[in-house]
Amino acid sequence: MSVRPDQVKVNVGVTTQAETAQASAEQNAARTSHVMGALRQLLGANADIRTISYVVTPNYRYPQGGGIPTLLGYTTSNTVEVTVADSTVAGRVIDAATQAGASTVTGLRFTLRDSAPARSQALRLATQQARSNAESIALGLSARLGSIVSAEESSAVRAGTATD
């Protein structure tokens, strides 16, 4: 079964480099603030924006033939996830973020706000199909179905193509 998504999540990131961790973090905070301001201007003050990753990493130069590496500076990366109900806005979210200073777009996911009803329907359909398959196998063996001995659940997500 397939379900039309009712929201989109876009991950945008800001990466900065500086000689010290503090300078890199401060530059990153300023640029991220600018990006978030542009996103709030596009989506409204109550936009669903949250930080999902923040990393400060030292950068080293490694001498040929071994030896002690030299600290060159630091890289700070901050990734925020923007969730919007209107999937047609995803492109504008990416444009606003990158024009405001975002350096990466690391994800675009179409999802459901509440997947429970669709999941329940899928489980119902799957068990009906499983029973039909079991009845066909039993008929081919000139046997009958008895009581249920075991039932297992597993899931897989298949990316599809959106069509209108």
mmCIF file with all atom_site columns, C-alpha atoms in Angstrom, residues 15-30 54-60 71-77:
data_model
loop_
_atom_site.group_PDB
_atom_site.id
_atom_site.type_symbol
_atom_site.label_atom_id
_atom_site.label_alt_id
_atom_site.label_comp_id
_atom_site.label_asym_id
_atom_site.label_entity_id
_atom_site.label_seq_id
_atom_site.pdbx_PDB_ins_code
_atom_site.Cartn_x
_atom_site.Cartn_y
_atom_site.Cartn_z
_atom_site.occupancy
_atom_site.B_iso_or_equiv
_atom_site.pdbx_formal_charge
_atom_site.auth_seq_id
_atom_site.auth_comp_id
_atom_site.auth_asym_id
_atom_site.auth_atom_id
_atom_site.pdbx_PDB_model_num
ATOM 1  C CA . THR A 1 15 ? 29.698 24.830 8.416  1.00 0.00 ? 15 THR A CA 1
ATOM 2  C CA . THR A 1 16 ? 32.383 27.268 9.531  1.00 0.00 ? 16 THR A CA 1
ATOM 3  C CA . GLN A 1 17 ? 36.135 27.086 10.085 1.00 0.00 ? 17 GLN A CA 1
ATOM 4  C CA . ALA A 1 18 ? 38.425 29.188 12.278 1.00 0.00 ? 18 ALA A CA 1
ATOM 5  C CA . GLU A 1 19 ? 41.720 28.991 14.147 1.00 0.00 ? 19 GLU A CA 1
ATOM 6  C CA . THR A 1 20 ? 40.058 28.429 17.533 1.00 0.00 ? 20 THR A CA 1
ATOM 7  C CA . ALA A 1 21 ? 37.055 26.382 18.578 1.00 0.00 ? 21 ALA A CA 1
ATOM 8  C CA . GLN A 1 22 ? 35.451 29.460 20.117 1.00 0.00 ? 22 GLN A CA 1
ATOM 9  C CA . ALA A 1 23 ? 35.849 31.555 16.959 1.00 0.00 ? 23 ALA A CA 1
ATOM 10 C CA . SER A 1 24 ? 34.492 28.736 14.788 1.00 0.00 ? 24 SER A CA 1
ATOM 11 C CA . ALA A 1 25 ? 31.501 28.240 17.112 1.00 0.00 ? 25 ALA A CA 1
ATOM 12 C CA . GLU A 1 26 ? 30.789 31.991 17.259 1.00 0.00 ? 26 GLU A CA 1
ATOM 13 C CA . GLN A 1 27 ? 30.912 32.330 13.463 1.00 0.00 ? 27 GLN A CA 1
ATOM 14 C CA . ASN A 1 28 ? 28.664 29.296 13.156 1.00 0.00 ? 28 ASN A CA 1
ATOM 15 C CA . ALA A 1 29 ? 26.164 30.665 15.669 1.00 0.00 ? 29 ALA A CA 1
ATOM 16 C CA . ALA A 1 30 ? 25.962 33.982 13.809 1.00 0.00 ? 30 ALA A CA 1
ATOM 17 C CA . TYR A 1 54 ? 26.054 20.171 16.336 1.00 0.00 ? 54 TYR A CA 1
ATOM 18 C CA . VAL A 1 55 ? 29.708 19.168 16.013 1.00 0.00 ? 55 VAL A CA 1
ATOM 19 C CA . VAL A 1 56 ? 33.031 20.949 16.628 1.00 0.00 ? 56 VAL A CA 1
ATOM 20 C CA . THR A 1 57 ? 35.981 19.092 15.125 1.00 0.00 ? 57 THR A CA 1
ATOM 21 C CA . PRO A 1 58 ? 39.698 19.902 15.297 1.00 0.00 ? 58 PRO A CA 1
ATOM 22 C CA . ASN A 1 59 ? 41.538 19.998 11.941 1.00 0.00 ? 59 ASN A CA 1
ATOM 23 C CA . TYR A 1 60 ? 45.071 18.596 11.762 1.00 0.00 ? 60 TYR A CA 1
ATOM 24 C CA . LEU A 1 71 ? 46.553 21.620 14.787 1.00 0.00 ? 71 LEU A CA 1
ATOM 25 C CA . LEU A 1 72 ? 45.322 23.901 11.987 1.00 0.00 ? 72 LEU A CA 1
ATOM 26 C CA . GLY A 1 73 ? 42.026 25.039 13.465 1.00 0.00 ? 73 GLY A CA 1
ATOM 27 C CA . TYR A 1 74 ? 38.453 23.900 13.991 1.00 0.00 ? 74 TYR A CA 1
ATOM 28 C CA . THR A 1 75 ? 35.360 23.154 11.931 1.00 0.00 ? 75 THR A CA 1
ATOM 29 C CA . THR A 1 76 ? 31.910 23.672 13.409 1.00 0.00 ? 76 THR A CA 1
ATOM 30 C CA . SER A 1 77 ? 28.847 22.116 11.773 1.00 0.00 ? 77 SER A CA 1
#
